[in-house]
Amino acid sequence: MADIRLNVNGKVKAITASPDTPLLWVLRDELALTGTKFGCGMGLCGACTVIANGEAIRSCSTTVAEVSGQKITTIEGLSADASHPVQKAWMAENVAQCGYCQAGQIMSAVVLLAKHPNPTDEDINEAMSGNLCRCGTYNRIRGAIHRAAEEV
Amino acid sequence: MAIIKVSRRDFVKISSTASAGLILGVSAPALGQKKKPTVLEVGPFIEIGTDGLVTVWVTKSDMGQGVRTALPMIVAEELDADWSRVRIRQAHYDRKFGAMGTGGSGSIRSMWKPLRQAGAAARSMLLTAAAAKFGADAATLTVKDGVVTDPKSKRTLTFARLAEPASKLEVPKDVKLKENADFKLIGKKVDRIDNRDIVTGKAKYGLDVRVPGMLYASILRSPAFGGKVARLDDTKAKSVPGVRHVVKIDSIGTDLPWNGVAVVADSTWAAMKGREALDVTWDAGAATAESTATLRKRLDEDVKSARSIHDAGNVDRAMSAPAKTIEATYELPYLAHATMEPLNAVASVTANGAELWLGTQFPNWVNSSVADALKLKSEQVKVNVMMLGGGFGRRANPDFALEAALVSKAVGAPVKVTWTREDDMQHDFYRPASHHHVRAGIDKDNKLVAWHHRFAAPSISAYFDSKSRKPWDSESGGLDDLPYAIENIGVDFALVPSVVPRGWWRSVEHSINSFVINSFLDEIARETGRDPIELQLSLLPAGKKMGTGDFPFEADRLRRVIEIVRDQSGWGGARAGEGRGRGFAAQWSFLSYAAQVAEVSMKDGEVQVERIICAVDCGTPVNPDGIRAQVEGAIVYGLSAALHEEITIEGGAVQQTNFHDFPLLRINEMPKVEVHIVPSNAAPTGVGEPGLPPVAPAVANAIFDVTGKRLRSLPFKLT
Ligand code: FES
Ligand code: FES
């Protein structure tokens, strides 16, 4: 067990955890930030995607020790009132079905748009193919990213 | 527990009858909500408060199909409520809500009448109350967006003002429902009620539940099906920081087929690490002899001795001397559901009873199964239904709820059991593997006169009830009611033993049978020199009806969806380019009609599915955008299976573990999808599943179109 400081959604949190604990479980179990989801635990599905220092990372396969001191943003930190352009686009396109994968999808899309404000379909494939959606909302995800790109 | 003996088709019948007429005249008991603003309660489904808010209890589970939006729409329509003032509450398990199971694409179909009646009854009570205030005749008043107007005096009253006086009135028994032409909300695109919660991370799935004093558990289950603990050493596990208990869990029939060892800890991660440190030797006995190779051999042999389960006409005579015989063999593997949210449940068991929080399709099954296992009365088991991160049939079974209840009882604290992806992949109720030998008899006039479909499978019904007298009950849909005008149709079935648990996988047997039927029809068309669409239309004589009851099969409706995809896809015209192919399939399932044309391209020996054009007739479209989403999703689910998915067995255990060896379709492989919804005034039918069955055969037929290679096994292997 170690004392670790995490900067999550603009707030510094002190936690005690074994340093090998995946960030995902600290967010969910310790900090009660349950918007970030568990899907595979192996970096294969993207359900656990959060942003760390501007990069989309898989929190299931990143230890707390690795991101200590980095600026972490989870879905809860994007905006609580759904006013972020990506969130708005997601609602406008009615992307979600079960919704479980969507926090991860949105976080990946936010990073994509920060890097490519006008992404091509190829850019989207590249950035989003690590995020699975078992409900099959892929075409709406694509539509929502293009819509958000127009708004940003 | 009744549900286990019920086939998917019976279950369609049950859910459509059980809830009809259940609402009106039932005076709802207190609903455990803050009673204050609630004044008018109509049946168990509707509450209207003095604040004017209309609350609709959603009694079906939402696993992505959008019933939390579509069901209240039905109420709001008959009520003429202001949609922005409609709220929902998810019903926990309670008998008063009637049949709460969600499956068989039956939620809208089964709730359509009762919710309309409840909405119309509430509207009528509000009108009567308004008429008294206005001193007018109720029949002359109008309602719009939650406001009642007296056209004569131009006076208005809101639902907020009328709820209290209306609550003093009797709930009327006979109410008049709207004509479709008068619908204002039904048929419009309505945004999903949960959108905002989902995009802000606030939506609460089973995995997100936290209750005070809760511990976290991870369970190691026997890798081979049916295996028991032969030896357990938990010393290392118990020394992992945070681990509190190690508990053995015994299986309970098919409700909980897994024996396991649960590690209970202060956090999910500690529980998972503790579980990794367990040292267990399993004894699975004879089960370990089963493998995919042994099963395939058995399927292949037994299909030859399949016995007749259906014979319309005389298929043996018809097949004895046809001018031409066409034959083919098709093979399908076991499949896992792989819901995006791994299974999980929170249970809190005390001396007085049990409370559970989980995403389940069948809260009633959870209730009875937990009550039986813990020797409690049904009333002592409270089941809270959370959002479901996917269901597809997997969240029908109560196994994961039972485990949580048993662990909670053993440790005397609330417990959340979280499955890993590996647990999910290896402990599912799988779509059955099957082999099919199909023969067609063609007469001297080149007409298809006989269809003989023999198949072998370890069936779903036989898994839940080894003495089932109709073990093919959940496998024969689409075969023994094949809707085509063929003079002789015979179906033979052989039950093959397997240790692998079987269950209902999105669209159940239709996902299997449609592949065989539509692939084989395409083969027949090519062999007899006919166009596949023209052949299928010729087997659907205009005006033909089959079956009785509320939802007979109507050939005209299947013809219509076929004609739509034919026309929209440019069928018959030139292919979109070099290396492009086109294929067609259609299937009647869950009482809805669906047809698809797939366009594929071949590049360097790889298939790319470019476009799927789909038409669906599901009766009155309630929320067309929701229907479109479901059809898109069903296509992806079916396409993912056709291109990638296969569960294989070795040593009585599943070999796949996670998404690297059970890959799912990803965004870069995604075709364009066009969905055409047929306008209709008929009662609504299934939406969640009917879009799936046509996709695999449409793509297989398209691959044949471009390569001349006939793919008769799933998943497709081109080399
Ligand atoms: S849970 Fe992290 S990638 Fe799947
Ligand atoms: S919306 Fe259900 S997994 Fe993506």
Short mmCIF file of N, CA and C in Angstrom, two decimals, chain B residues 389-499:
data_model
loop_
_atom_site.label_atom_id
_atom_site.label_comp_id
_atom_site.label_asym_id
_atom_site.label_seq_id
_atom_site.Cartn_x
_atom_site.Cartn_y
_atom_site.Cartn_z
N GLY B 389 -25.99 -3.05 -19.31
CA GLY B 389 -24.99 -2.77 -20.34
C GLY B 389 -25.00 -3.89 -21.37
N GLY B 390 -26.14 -4.03 -22.05
CA GLY B 390 -26.33 -5.12 -23.00
C GLY B 390 -26.99 -6.32 -22.34
N GLY B 391 -27.78 -7.03 -23.11
CA GLY B 391 -28.46 -8.22 -22.59
C GLY B 391 -28.38 -9.35 -23.61
N PHE B 392 -29.07 -9.14 -24.74
CA PHE B 392 -29.03 -10.06 -25.89
C PHE B 392 -29.44 -11.49 -25.52
N GLY B 393 -30.08 -11.66 -24.38
CA GLY B 393 -30.46 -12.99 -23.91
C GLY B 393 -29.60 -13.47 -22.75
N ARG B 394 -28.40 -12.94 -22.60
CA ARG B 394 -27.53 -13.43 -21.52
C ARG B 394 -28.06 -13.04 -20.15
N ARG B 395 -28.64 -11.84 -20.07
CA ARG B 395 -29.14 -11.41 -18.77
C ARG B 395 -30.55 -11.94 -18.49
N ALA B 396 -30.95 -12.97 -19.24
CA ALA B 396 -32.20 -13.68 -18.92
C ALA B 396 -31.98 -14.59 -17.72
N ASN B 397 -30.83 -15.25 -17.67
CA ASN B 397 -30.58 -16.27 -16.65
C ASN B 397 -30.25 -15.64 -15.30
N PRO B 398 -30.62 -16.33 -14.22
CA PRO B 398 -30.41 -15.75 -12.88
C PRO B 398 -29.09 -16.15 -12.22
N ASP B 399 -28.20 -16.84 -12.95
CA ASP B 399 -27.00 -17.40 -12.31
C ASP B 399 -26.18 -16.37 -11.55
N PHE B 400 -25.96 -15.21 -12.19
CA PHE B 400 -25.07 -14.22 -11.56
C PHE B 400 -25.73 -13.56 -10.35
N ALA B 401 -27.06 -13.54 -10.31
CA ALA B 401 -27.76 -13.01 -9.14
C ALA B 401 -27.67 -13.99 -7.98
N LEU B 402 -27.87 -15.25 -8.32
CA LEU B 402 -27.81 -16.29 -7.29
C LEU B 402 -26.45 -16.33 -6.61
N GLU B 403 -25.40 -16.25 -7.42
CA GLU B 403 -24.05 -16.27 -6.84
C GLU B 403 -23.89 -15.14 -5.83
N ALA B 404 -24.32 -13.94 -6.21
CA ALA B 404 -24.15 -12.80 -5.30
C ALA B 404 -24.94 -13.03 -4.02
N ALA B 405 -26.14 -13.58 -4.15
CA ALA B 405 -26.96 -13.83 -2.95
C ALA B 405 -26.27 -14.86 -2.06
N LEU B 406 -25.72 -15.90 -2.64
CA LEU B 406 -25.06 -16.94 -1.84
C LEU B 406 -23.83 -16.39 -1.13
N VAL B 407 -23.05 -15.57 -1.85
CA VAL B 407 -21.85 -15.02 -1.23
C VAL B 407 -22.24 -14.06 -0.11
N SER B 408 -23.22 -13.21 -0.35
CA SER B 408 -23.65 -12.26 0.68
C SER B 408 -24.11 -12.99 1.93
N LYS B 409 -24.88 -14.04 1.71
CA LYS B 409 -25.36 -14.80 2.86
C LYS B 409 -24.18 -15.40 3.63
N ALA B 410 -23.23 -15.95 2.90
CA ALA B 410 -22.09 -16.61 3.55
C ALA B 410 -21.25 -15.64 4.37
N VAL B 411 -21.08 -14.40 3.87
CA VAL B 411 -20.19 -13.48 4.60
C VAL B 411 -20.95 -12.50 5.49
N GLY B 412 -22.27 -12.51 5.40
CA GLY B 412 -23.07 -11.65 6.27
C GLY B 412 -22.90 -10.17 5.99
N ALA B 413 -22.69 -9.82 4.72
CA ALA B 413 -22.56 -8.40 4.35
C ALA B 413 -23.04 -8.25 2.91
N PRO B 414 -23.40 -7.02 2.52
CA PRO B 414 -23.73 -6.81 1.11
C PRO B 414 -22.49 -7.06 0.26
N VAL B 415 -22.68 -7.68 -0.89
CA VAL B 415 -21.55 -8.04 -1.74
C VAL B 415 -21.85 -7.71 -3.19
N LYS B 416 -20.84 -7.15 -3.85
CA LYS B 416 -20.94 -7.00 -5.30
C LYS B 416 -20.04 -8.05 -5.96
N VAL B 417 -20.63 -8.89 -6.80
CA VAL B 417 -19.83 -9.85 -7.55
C VAL B 417 -19.62 -9.29 -8.95
N THR B 418 -18.38 -9.13 -9.34
CA THR B 418 -18.05 -8.63 -10.68
C THR B 418 -17.39 -9.74 -11.47
N TRP B 419 -17.96 -10.06 -12.60
CA TRP B 419 -17.36 -11.05 -13.50
C TRP B 419 -16.26 -10.38 -14.31
N THR B 420 -15.21 -11.10 -14.59
CA THR B 420 -14.23 -10.60 -15.55
C THR B 420 -14.72 -10.95 -16.96
N ARG B 421 -14.08 -10.38 -17.97
CA ARG B 421 -14.44 -10.76 -19.34
C ARG B 421 -14.18 -12.24 -19.56
N GLU B 422 -13.11 -12.75 -18.95
CA GLU B 422 -12.79 -14.16 -19.11
C GLU B 422 -13.90 -15.03 -18.51
N ASP B 423 -14.40 -14.61 -17.34
CA ASP B 423 -15.52 -15.35 -16.72
C ASP B 423 -16.71 -15.39 -17.67
N ASP B 424 -16.98 -14.23 -18.25
CA ASP B 424 -18.14 -14.08 -19.13
C ASP B 424 -18.01 -14.96 -20.37
N MET B 425 -16.83 -14.96 -20.95
CA MET B 425 -16.60 -15.71 -22.19
C MET B 425 -16.72 -17.21 -21.93
N GLN B 426 -16.27 -17.64 -20.73
CA GLN B 426 -16.18 -19.07 -20.46
C GLN B 426 -17.36 -19.64 -19.69
N HIS B 427 -18.26 -18.78 -19.23
CA HIS B 427 -19.41 -19.27 -18.45
C HIS B 427 -20.69 -18.62 -18.92
N ASP B 428 -20.98 -18.90 -20.16
CA ASP B 428 -22.17 -18.33 -20.78
C ASP B 428 -23.19 -19.44 -20.98
N PHE B 429 -24.36 -19.04 -21.43
CA PHE B 429 -25.33 -20.00 -21.96
C PHE B 429 -25.30 -19.74 -23.47
N TYR B 430 -24.62 -20.60 -24.19
CA TYR B 430 -24.19 -20.30 -25.57
C TYR B 430 -25.28 -20.58 -26.59
N ARG B 431 -25.22 -19.83 -27.69
CA ARG B 431 -26.09 -20.20 -28.81
C ARG B 431 -25.64 -21.57 -29.28
N PRO B 432 -26.59 -22.52 -29.42
CA PRO B 432 -26.19 -23.89 -29.75
C PRO B 432 -25.47 -23.99 -31.08
N ALA B 433 -24.48 -24.88 -31.13
CA ALA B 433 -23.85 -25.26 -32.40
C ALA B 433 -24.83 -26.17 -33.14
N SER B 434 -24.75 -26.21 -34.47
CA SER B 434 -25.66 -27.11 -35.21
C SER B 434 -25.12 -27.45 -36.59
N HIS B 435 -25.59 -28.59 -37.09
CA HIS B 435 -25.30 -29.01 -38.47
C HIS B 435 -26.63 -29.20 -39.19
N HIS B 436 -26.65 -28.81 -40.46
CA HIS B 436 -27.89 -28.90 -41.25
C HIS B 436 -27.61 -29.56 -42.60
N HIS B 437 -28.41 -30.58 -42.94
CA HIS B 437 -28.38 -31.15 -44.29
C HIS B 437 -29.69 -30.75 -44.95
N VAL B 438 -29.60 -30.03 -46.02
CA VAL B 438 -30.85 -29.60 -46.66
C VAL B 438 -30.88 -30.13 -48.09
N ARG B 439 -32.06 -30.63 -48.49
CA ARG B 439 -32.24 -31.13 -49.85
C ARG B 439 -33.44 -30.45 -50.47
N ALA B 440 -33.35 -30.14 -51.73
CA ALA B 440 -34.48 -29.56 -52.43
C ALA B 440 -34.82 -30.43 -53.62
N GLY B 441 -36.11 -30.63 -53.86
CA GLY B 441 -36.57 -31.37 -55.04
C GLY B 441 -37.12 -30.37 -56.06
N ILE B 442 -36.61 -30.49 -57.28
CA ILE B 442 -37.04 -29.59 -58.36
C ILE B 442 -37.75 -30.46 -59.41
N ASP B 443 -38.95 -30.07 -59.81
CA ASP B 443 -39.66 -30.92 -60.77
C ASP B 443 -39.26 -30.60 -62.21
N LYS B 444 -39.88 -31.28 -63.15
CA LYS B 444 -39.43 -31.14 -64.54
C LYS B 444 -39.70 -29.74 -65.10
N ASP B 445 -40.62 -29.01 -64.43
CA ASP B 445 -40.86 -27.63 -64.88
C ASP B 445 -39.97 -26.63 -64.15
N ASN B 446 -38.90 -27.15 -63.53
CA ASN B 446 -37.94 -26.29 -62.83
C ASN B 446 -38.55 -25.64 -61.59
N LYS B 447 -39.56 -26.29 -61.03
CA LYS B 447 -40.23 -25.70 -59.87
C LYS B 447 -39.77 -26.39 -58.58
N LEU B 448 -39.57 -25.59 -57.54
CA LEU B 448 -39.18 -26.13 -56.24
C LEU B 448 -40.41 -26.78 -55.60
N VAL B 449 -40.40 -28.11 -55.48
CA VAL B 449 -41.59 -28.81 -54.98
C VAL B 449 -41.36 -29.51 -53.64
N ALA B 450 -40.11 -29.63 -53.22
CA ALA B 450 -39.87 -30.31 -51.94
C ALA B 450 -38.69 -29.67 -51.23
N TRP B 451 -38.82 -29.55 -49.92
CA TRP B 451 -37.79 -28.95 -49.07
C TRP B 451 -37.61 -29.87 -47.88
N HIS B 452 -36.46 -30.49 -47.78
CA HIS B 452 -36.22 -31.42 -46.68
C HIS B 452 -35.03 -30.92 -45.86
N HIS B 453 -35.33 -30.49 -44.65
CA HIS B 453 -34.33 -29.85 -43.80
C HIS B 453 -34.07 -30.75 -42.60
N ARG B 454 -32.87 -31.33 -42.55
CA ARG B 454 -32.52 -32.18 -41.41
C ARG B 454 -31.44 -31.45 -40.62
N PHE B 455 -31.62 -31.44 -39.32
CA PHE B 455 -30.57 -30.76 -38.53
C PHE B 455 -30.34 -31.44 -37.19
N ALA B 456 -29.15 -31.23 -36.67
CA ALA B 456 -28.75 -31.81 -35.38
C ALA B 456 -28.17 -30.70 -34.53
N ALA B 457 -28.53 -30.70 -33.25
CA ALA B 457 -28.02 -29.66 -32.34
C ALA B 457 -28.19 -30.11 -30.90
N PRO B 458 -27.34 -29.62 -30.00
CA PRO B 458 -27.64 -29.75 -28.58
C PRO B 458 -28.60 -28.60 -28.27
N SER B 459 -29.81 -28.88 -27.92
CA SER B 459 -30.82 -27.81 -27.96
C SER B 459 -30.89 -27.03 -26.66
N ILE B 460 -31.57 -25.91 -26.73
CA ILE B 460 -31.77 -25.06 -25.55
C ILE B 460 -32.75 -25.73 -24.59
N SER B 461 -33.87 -26.17 -25.12
CA SER B 461 -34.89 -26.79 -24.25
C SER B 461 -34.31 -28.00 -23.52
N ALA B 462 -33.53 -28.80 -24.22
CA ALA B 462 -32.98 -30.00 -23.59
C ALA B 462 -31.97 -29.65 -22.51
N TYR B 463 -31.34 -28.50 -22.64
CA TYR B 463 -30.41 -28.09 -21.58
C TYR B 463 -31.17 -27.82 -20.29
N PHE B 464 -32.27 -27.09 -20.40
CA PHE B 464 -33.00 -26.72 -19.19
C PHE B 464 -33.90 -27.85 -18.68
N ASP B 465 -34.29 -28.74 -19.58
CA ASP B 465 -35.17 -29.82 -19.18
C ASP B 465 -34.78 -31.07 -19.96
N SER B 466 -34.02 -31.94 -19.32
CA SER B 466 -33.48 -33.10 -20.05
C SER B 466 -34.60 -34.04 -20.47
N LYS B 467 -35.78 -33.91 -19.87
CA LYS B 467 -36.89 -34.79 -20.26
C LYS B 467 -37.84 -34.12 -21.23
N SER B 468 -37.45 -32.96 -21.73
CA SER B 468 -38.33 -32.22 -22.63
C SER B 468 -38.85 -33.13 -23.74
N ARG B 469 -40.15 -33.08 -23.97
CA ARG B 469 -40.71 -33.92 -25.02
C ARG B 469 -40.58 -33.27 -26.39
N LYS B 470 -40.27 -32.00 -26.39
CA LYS B 470 -40.03 -31.30 -27.66
C LYS B 470 -38.70 -30.57 -27.55
N PRO B 471 -37.62 -31.32 -27.53
CA PRO B 471 -36.32 -30.66 -27.30
C PRO B 471 -35.91 -29.71 -28.42
N TRP B 472 -36.66 -29.71 -29.51
CA TRP B 472 -36.34 -28.82 -30.63
C TRP B 472 -37.12 -27.51 -30.55
N ASP B 473 -37.83 -27.35 -29.45
CA ASP B 473 -38.79 -26.27 -29.34
C ASP B 473 -38.20 -24.88 -29.55
N SER B 474 -36.98 -24.68 -29.11
CA SER B 474 -36.35 -23.37 -29.29
C SER B 474 -35.39 -23.37 -30.47
N GLU B 475 -35.48 -24.39 -31.33
CA GLU B 475 -34.58 -24.45 -32.49
C GLU B 475 -35.32 -24.47 -33.82
N SER B 476 -36.60 -24.78 -33.80
CA SER B 476 -37.27 -25.07 -35.07
C SER B 476 -38.04 -23.89 -35.65
N GLY B 477 -38.06 -22.76 -34.95
CA GLY B 477 -38.76 -21.59 -35.49
C GLY B 477 -38.20 -21.18 -36.84
N GLY B 478 -39.08 -20.92 -37.78
CA GLY B 478 -38.62 -20.59 -39.12
C GLY B 478 -38.51 -21.82 -40.00
N LEU B 479 -38.44 -23.03 -39.38
CA LEU B 479 -38.36 -24.26 -40.17
C LEU B 479 -39.72 -24.94 -40.24
N ASP B 480 -40.30 -25.24 -39.06
CA ASP B 480 -41.59 -25.92 -39.09
C ASP B 480 -42.74 -24.96 -39.38
N ASP B 481 -42.41 -23.66 -39.47
CA ASP B 481 -43.41 -22.71 -39.97
C ASP B 481 -42.82 -21.93 -41.15
N LEU B 482 -42.00 -22.63 -41.93
CA LEU B 482 -41.41 -22.01 -43.12
C LEU B 482 -42.54 -21.43 -43.97
N PRO B 483 -42.51 -20.14 -44.22
CA PRO B 483 -43.73 -19.53 -44.78
C PRO B 483 -43.85 -19.64 -46.30
N TYR B 484 -43.00 -20.41 -46.95
CA TYR B 484 -43.03 -20.43 -48.41
C TYR B 484 -44.01 -21.45 -48.95
N ALA B 485 -44.58 -21.12 -50.12
CA ALA B 485 -45.51 -22.02 -50.77
C ALA B 485 -44.70 -23.10 -51.50
N ILE B 486 -44.32 -24.13 -50.75
CA ILE B 486 -43.63 -25.30 -51.32
C ILE B 486 -44.52 -26.48 -50.95
N GLU B 487 -44.85 -27.32 -51.93
CA GLU B 487 -45.87 -28.37 -51.68
C GLU B 487 -45.48 -29.34 -50.59
N ASN B 488 -44.22 -29.67 -50.51
CA ASN B 488 -43.77 -30.66 -49.52
C ASN B 488 -42.63 -30.08 -48.68
N ILE B 489 -42.89 -29.97 -47.39
CA ILE B 489 -41.85 -29.46 -46.50
C ILE B 489 -41.67 -30.44 -45.35
N GLY B 490 -40.46 -30.94 -45.19
CA GLY B 490 -40.19 -31.85 -44.08
C GLY B 490 -39.03 -31.33 -43.25
N VAL B 491 -39.15 -31.47 -41.91
CA VAL B 491 -38.08 -31.07 -41.02
C VAL B 491 -37.76 -32.25 -40.10
N ASP B 492 -36.50 -32.63 -40.03
CA ASP B 492 -36.07 -33.71 -39.14
C ASP B 492 -35.05 -33.14 -38.15
N PHE B 493 -35.07 -33.69 -36.94
CA PHE B 493 -34.19 -33.15 -35.91
C PHE B 493 -33.51 -34.28 -35.14
N ALA B 494 -32.26 -34.08 -34.78
CA ALA B 494 -31.55 -35.02 -33.90
C ALA B 494 -30.95 -34.24 -32.74
N LEU B 495 -31.26 -34.69 -31.53
CA LEU B 495 -30.70 -34.04 -30.34
C LEU B 495 -29.33 -34.63 -30.05
N VAL B 496 -28.34 -33.75 -29.95
CA VAL B 496 -26.97 -34.20 -29.71
C VAL B 496 -26.56 -33.79 -28.30
N PRO B 497 -25.99 -34.71 -27.53
CA PRO B 497 -25.61 -34.34 -26.16
C PRO B 497 -24.38 -33.44 -26.15
N SER B 498 -24.34 -32.55 -25.18
CA SER B 498 -23.18 -31.67 -25.01
C SER B 498 -23.17 -31.17 -23.58
N VAL B 499 -21.97 -30.97 -23.05
CA VAL B 499 -21.87 -30.46 -21.67
C VAL B 499 -21.97 -28.94 -21.64
#
